[in-house]
Coordinates of N, CA and C in Angstrom, one line a residue:
V548 N -45.7 8.5 10.8 CA -45.4 7.3 10.0 C -46.0 7.4 8.7
V549 N -47.3 7.9 8.6 CA -48.0 8.0 7.3 C -47.2 8.9 6.4
E550 N -46.8 10.0 6.9 CA -46.1 11.0 6.1 C -44.7 10.4 5.6
E551 N -44.0 9.7 6.4 CA -42.8 9.0 6.0 C -43.0 8.0 4.9
V552 N -44.0 7.2 5.0 CA -44.4 6.2 4.0 C -44.7 6.9 2.7
I553 N -45.5 8.0 2.8 CA -45.9 8.7 1.6 C -44.6 9.3 0.9
E554 N -43.7 9.8 1.7 CA -42.5 10.4 1.1 C -41.7 9.3 0.4
D555 N -41.7 8.1 0.9 CA -40.9 7.0 0.3 C -41.6 6.4 -0.9
R556 N -42.9 6.4 -0.9 CA -43.7 5.8 -2.0 C -44.2 6.7 -3.1
H557 N -44.2 8.0 -2.9 CA -44.8 8.9 -3.8 C -44.1 8.9 -5.2
D558 N -44.8 9.0 -6.3 CA -44.2 9.1 -7.6 C -44.8 10.3 -8.3
D559 N -44.4 10.7 -9.4 CA -44.8 11.9 -10.1 C -46.1 11.6 -10.9
E560 N -46.5 10.4 -11.0 CA -47.7 10.0 -11.9 C -49.0 10.1 -11.1
S561 N -49.0 10.1 -9.8 CA -50.3 10.2 -9.1 C -50.2 11.3 -8.0
T562 N -51.4 11.7 -7.7 CA -51.6 12.7 -6.6 C -52.0 12.0 -5.4
I563 N -51.3 12.4 -4.3 CA -51.7 11.8 -3.0 C -52.3 12.9 -2.1
E564 N -53.5 12.7 -1.7 CA -54.2 13.6 -0.8 C -54.2 13.0 0.6
L565 N -53.8 13.8 1.6 CA -53.6 13.3 2.9 C -54.5 14.2 3.9
D566 N -55.3 13.5 4.6 CA -56.2 14.2 5.6 C -56.0 13.5 7.0
T567 N -55.3 14.2 7.9 CA -55.0 13.7 9.2 C -55.3 14.7 10.2
P568 N -55.5 14.2 11.5 CA -55.6 15.2 12.6 C -54.2 15.9 12.7
E569 N -54.3 17.1 13.4 CA -53.1 17.9 13.6 C -52.0 17.0 14.3
T570 N -52.5 16.3 15.3 CA -51.6 15.4 16.0 C -52.3 14.0 16.2
A571 N -51.6 12.9 16.2 CA -52.1 11.6 16.3 C -51.1 10.7 17.1
S572 N -51.3 10.8 18.4 CA -50.4 10.0 19.2 C -50.9 8.6 19.4
L573 N -49.9 7.6 19.3 CA -50.3 6.2 19.3 C -49.2 5.4 19.9
V574 N -49.5 4.5 20.8 CA -48.6 3.5 21.3 C -48.8 2.2 20.5
T575 N -47.8 1.8 19.8 CA -48.0 0.6 18.9 C -46.7 0.0 18.5
D576 N -46.7 -1.0 17.8 CA -45.5 -1.6 17.2 C -45.2 -0.9 15.9
W577 N -44.3 0.0 15.8 CA -44.0 0.8 14.7 C -43.6 0.0 13.4
E578 N -42.8 -1.1 13.6 CA -42.4 -1.9 12.5 C -43.6 -2.5 11.8
A579 N -44.5 -3.1 12.6 CA -45.7 -3.7 12.0 C -46.6 -2.7 11.3
L580 N -46.8 -1.5 11.9 CA -47.6 -0.4 11.4 C -46.9 0.1 10.1
T581 N -45.6 0.3 10.1 CA -44.9 0.8 8.9 C -45.0 -0.2 7.8
A582 N -44.9 -1.5 8.0 CA -45.0 -2.5 7.0 C -46.3 -2.5 6.4
A583 N -47.4 -2.5 7.2 CA -48.8 -2.5 6.7 C -49.0 -1.2 5.8
L584 N -48.6 -0.1 6.3 CA -48.8 1.2 5.6 C -48.0 1.2 4.3
D585 N -46.8 0.7 4.4 CA -46.0 0.7 3.2 C -46.6 -0.1 2.1
S586 N -47.2 -1.2 2.4 CA -47.8 -2.1 1.4 C -49.1 -1.4 0.9
A587 N -49.9 -0.9 1.8 CA -51.2 -0.3 1.4 C -50.9 0.9 0.5
V588 N -50.0 1.8 0.9 CA -49.7 3.0 0.1 C -49.0 2.6 -1.2
G589 N -48.1 1.7 -1.1 CA -47.3 1.2 -2.3 C -48.3 0.7 -3.4
N590 N -49.2 -0.2 -2.9 CA -50.2 -0.8 -3.9 C -51.0 0.3 -4.5
A591 N -51.5 1.2 -3.6 CA -52.4 2.3 -4.1 C -51.6 3.2 -5.2
V592 N -50.4 3.5 -4.9 CA -49.6 4.4 -5.8 C -49.4 3.6 -7.1
Q593 N -49.1 2.3 -7.0 CA -48.7 1.5 -8.2 C -50.0 1.3 -9.1
Y594 N -51.2 1.1 -8.5 CA -52.3 0.8 -9.3 C -53.3 2.0 -9.5
A595 N -53.0 3.1 -8.9 CA -53.9 4.3 -9.1 C -53.8 4.8 -10.6
T596 N -55.0 5.2 -11.0 CA -55.0 5.9 -12.3 C -54.4 7.3 -12.2
Q597 N -54.8 8.0 -11.2 CA -54.3 9.4 -11.0 C -54.3 9.8 -9.5
R598 N -55.1 9.2 -8.7 CA -55.3 9.8 -7.3 C -55.3 8.7 -6.3
V599 N -54.7 9.1 -5.1 CA -54.7 8.3 -3.9 C -55.1 9.2 -2.8
E600 N -56.0 8.7 -2.0 CA -56.4 9.5 -0.8 C -56.1 8.7 0.5
I601 N -55.5 9.3 1.4 CA -55.2 8.7 2.7 C -55.8 9.5 3.8
T602 N -56.6 8.9 4.6 CA -57.2 9.6 5.8 C -56.9 8.9 7.1
V603 N -56.7 9.6 8.1 CA -56.5 9.1 9.4 C -57.5 9.8 10.3
T604 N -58.3 8.9 11.0 CA -59.4 9.5 11.9 C -59.3 8.7 13.2
E605 N -59.5 9.5 14.2 CA -59.5 8.9 15.6 C -60.7 8.1 15.8
S606 N -60.6 7.0 16.5 CA -61.7 6.1 16.9 C -61.7 6.0 18.4
A607 N -62.6 5.3 18.9 CA -62.7 5.1 20.4 C -61.5 4.4 21.0
T608 N -60.9 3.5 20.2 CA -59.8 2.7 20.7 C -58.4 3.0 20.1
G609 N -58.4 3.9 19.1 CA -57.1 4.2 18.4 C -57.4 5.1 17.2
Y610 N -57.0 4.5 16.0 CA -57.1 5.3 14.8 C -57.6 4.3 13.7
R611 N -58.3 4.9 12.7 CA -58.7 4.3 11.5 C -57.9 4.9 10.4
I612 N -57.2 4.1 9.6 CA -56.4 4.6 8.5 C -57.0 4.1 7.2
T613 N -57.4 4.9 6.3 CA -58.0 4.5 5.1 C -57.2 5.0 3.9
V614 N -56.9 4.0 3.0 CA -56.1 4.3 1.8 C -57.0 3.9 0.6
T615 N -57.3 4.9 -0.2 CA -58.2 4.7 -1.4 C -57.5 5.1 -2.7
D616 N -57.6 4.3 -3.7 CA -57.1 4.7 -5.0 C -58.2 4.6 -6.1
D617 N -57.9 5.2 -7.2 CA -58.9 5.2 -8.3 C -58.5 4.2 -9.4
G618 N -57.8 3.2 -9.1 CA -57.4 2.2 -10.0 C -58.5 1.2 -10.4
S619 N -58.1 0.1 -11.0 CA -59.1 -0.9 -11.4 C -59.6 -1.9 -10.3
G620 N -59.0 -1.8 -9.2 CA -59.4 -2.7 -8.1 C -58.5 -4.0 -8.0
I621 N -58.6 -4.6 -6.9 CA -57.9 -5.9 -6.7 C -58.7 -7.0 -7.2
P622 N -58.1 -8.0 -8.0 CA -58.9 -9.1 -8.5 C -59.5 -9.9 -7.3
D623 N -60.7 -10.4 -7.5 CA -61.4 -11.2 -6.5 C -60.6 -12.4 -6.1
S624 N -59.8 -13.0 -7.0 CA -59.0 -14.2 -6.6 C -58.0 -13.8 -5.6
E625 N -57.4 -12.6 -5.7 CA -56.4 -12.2 -4.7 C -57.1 -12.0 -3.3
L626 N -58.2 -11.3 -3.3 CA -58.9 -11.1 -2.1 C -59.4 -12.4 -1.5
A627 N -59.8 -13.4 -2.3 CA -60.3 -14.6 -1.7 C -59.2 -15.4 -1.0
A628 N -57.9 -15.3 -1.5 CA -56.8 -16.0 -0.8 C -56.5 -15.3 0.5
I629 N -56.6 -14.0 0.6 CA -56.4 -13.2 1.8 C -57.5 -13.5 2.8
D630 N -58.7 -13.5 2.3 CA -59.9 -13.8 3.2 C -59.8 -15.2 3.8
A631 N -59.3 -16.2 3.0 CA -59.2 -17.6 3.4 C -58.1 -17.8 4.4
G632 N -57.1 -16.9 4.4 CA -56.0 -17.0 5.3 C -54.9 -17.9 4.9
S633 N -55.1 -18.5 3.7 CA -54.0 -19.4 3.1 C -54.2 -19.4 1.6
E634 N -53.1 -20.0 1.0 CA -53.1 -20.1 -0.5 C -53.1 -21.5 -0.9
T635 N -53.6 -21.8 -2.1 CA -53.5 -23.1 -2.7 C -53.0 -22.9 -4.1
P636 N -52.6 -24.0 -4.8 CA -52.2 -23.8 -6.1 C -53.2 -23.1 -7.1
L637 N -54.5 -23.3 -6.8 CA -55.5 -22.7 -7.6 C -56.0 -21.3 -7.1
Q638 N -55.7 -21.0 -5.8 CA -56.2 -19.8 -5.2 C -55.0 -19.1 -4.5
H639 N -54.4 -18.1 -5.1 CA -53.3 -17.5 -4.6 C -53.1 -16.1 -5.1
G640 N -52.3 -15.3 -4.3 CA -52.0 -13.9 -4.7 C -50.8 -13.9 -5.6
T641 N -50.6 -12.7 -6.2 CA -49.4 -12.6 -7.0 C -48.2 -11.9 -6.3
G642 N -48.4 -11.4 -5.1 CA -47.4 -10.8 -4.4 C -47.6 -10.9 -2.9
L643 N -46.8 -10.2 -2.2 CA -46.8 -10.2 -0.7 C -47.5 -9.0 -0.1
G644 N -47.8 -8.0 -0.9 CA -48.3 -6.7 -0.4 C -49.6 -6.8 0.5
L645 N -50.6 -7.6 0.0 CA -51.8 -7.7 0.8 C -51.5 -8.6 2.1
W646 N -50.6 -9.5 2.0 CA -50.3 -10.3 3.2 C -49.6 -9.5 4.2
R647 N -48.7 -8.5 3.8 CA -48.0 -7.6 4.7 C -49.0 -6.8 5.5
I648 N -50.1 -6.3 4.7 CA -51.1 -5.5 5.4 C -51.8 -6.4 6.4
K649 N -52.2 -7.5 6.0 CA -53.0 -8.4 6.9 C -52.2 -8.8 8.2
W650 N -50.9 -9.3 7.9 CA -50.1 -9.7 9.0 C -49.7 -8.5 10.0
G651 N -49.4 -7.4 9.4 CA -49.0 -6.2 10.2 C -50.1 -5.7 11.1
I652 N -51.3 -5.6 10.5 CA -52.4 -5.1 11.3 C -52.9 -6.2 12.3
K653 N -52.8 -7.5 12.0 CA -53.1 -8.5 12.9 C -52.2 -8.5 14.1
K654 N -50.9 -8.3 13.9 CA -50.0 -8.2 15.0 C -50.3 -7.0 15.9
L655 N -51.0 -6.0 15.4 CA -51.4 -4.8 16.2 C -52.7 -5.0 16.9
N656 N -53.3 -6.2 16.7 CA -54.7 -6.5 17.1 C -55.7 -5.6 16.5
G657 N -55.4 -5.2 15.3 CA -56.4 -4.3 14.6 C -57.2 -5.1 13.6
T658 N -57.9 -4.4 12.7 CA -58.7 -5.1 11.7 C -58.4 -4.4 10.3
V659 N -58.6 -5.2 9.3 CA -58.4 -4.8 7.9 C -59.7 -5.1 7.1
R660 N -60.1 -4.1 6.3 CA -61.2 -4.4 5.4 C -60.8 -3.8 4.0
I661 N -60.9 -4.6 3.0 CA -60.5 -4.2 1.7 C -61.8 -4.3 0.8
T662 N -62.1 -3.2 0.1 CA -63.2 -3.2 -0.8 C -62.8 -2.6 -2.2
N663 N -63.5 -3.1 -3.2 CA -63.3 -2.6 -4.5 C -64.6 -1.9 -4.9
D664 N -64.6 -0.6 -5.2 CA -65.7 0.1 -5.6 C -65.2 1.4 -6.3
G665 N -65.0 1.2 -7.6 CA -64.5 2.4 -8.3 C -63.0 2.6 -8.0
G666 N -62.3 1.6 -7.6 CA -60.9 1.6 -7.1 C -60.8 0.7 -6.0
T667 N -59.8 0.8 -5.2 CA -59.6 0.0 -4.0 C -59.6 0.8 -2.8
T668 N -60.2 0.4 -1.7 CA -60.1 1.0 -0.4 C -59.6 0.0 0.6
V669 N -58.6 0.3 1.3 CA -58.0 -0.5 2.4 C -58.3 0.3 3.7
Q670 N -59.1 -0.3 4.5 CA -59.4 0.4 5.8 C -58.8 -0.4 6.9
M671 N -57.9 0.2 7.7 CA -57.2 -0.5 8.8 C -57.5 0.2 10.1
T672 N -57.9 -0.6 11.1 CA -58.0 0.0 12.4 C -56.8 -0.4 13.3
V673 N -56.2 0.6 13.9 CA -55.0 0.4 14.7 C -55.3 0.8 16.1
P674 N -55.4 -0.1 17.1 CA -55.7 0.2 18.4 C -54.5 0.8 19.1
D675 N -54.8 1.8 20.0 CA -53.8 2.3 20.9 C -53.6 1.3 22.1
R676 N -52.4 1.0 22.4 CA -52.2 0.1 23.5 C -51.5 0.8 24.6
E677 N -51.6 0.2 25.8 CA -50.9 0.8 27.0 C -49.4 0.6 26.8
P678 N -48.6 1.6 27.3 CA -47.2 1.5 27.2 C -46.8 0.3 28.1
D679 N -45.7 -0.4 27.7 CA -45.2 -1.6 28.5 C -44.5 -1.1 29.7

């Protein structure tokens, strides 16, 4: 899924570095995962100065996916609306990308952490679930 999203979102202006295990098997809702990854990678590519790094690491309950860019970071006002879980006329985001990440990962019973430190890092945990 990560490789498909990168193929769809990559442009010629930024370099995407990918670090993944050789195989990464996961039982999950692929639509929710794809929506969250598409938004995270799309935002990173759009706002990166030159470089986007994506890593996938195995955790005790599934996988951690980290998307990092070297852009200027997400404005605090946008992050505040996401952290609050709602928007007001004075506190709101400018798009749906961050909401898609939050909603997609929440649907998977995962977690999202977004930090600004010399760019933006979106860290998503995606639990492996038992097959239905």
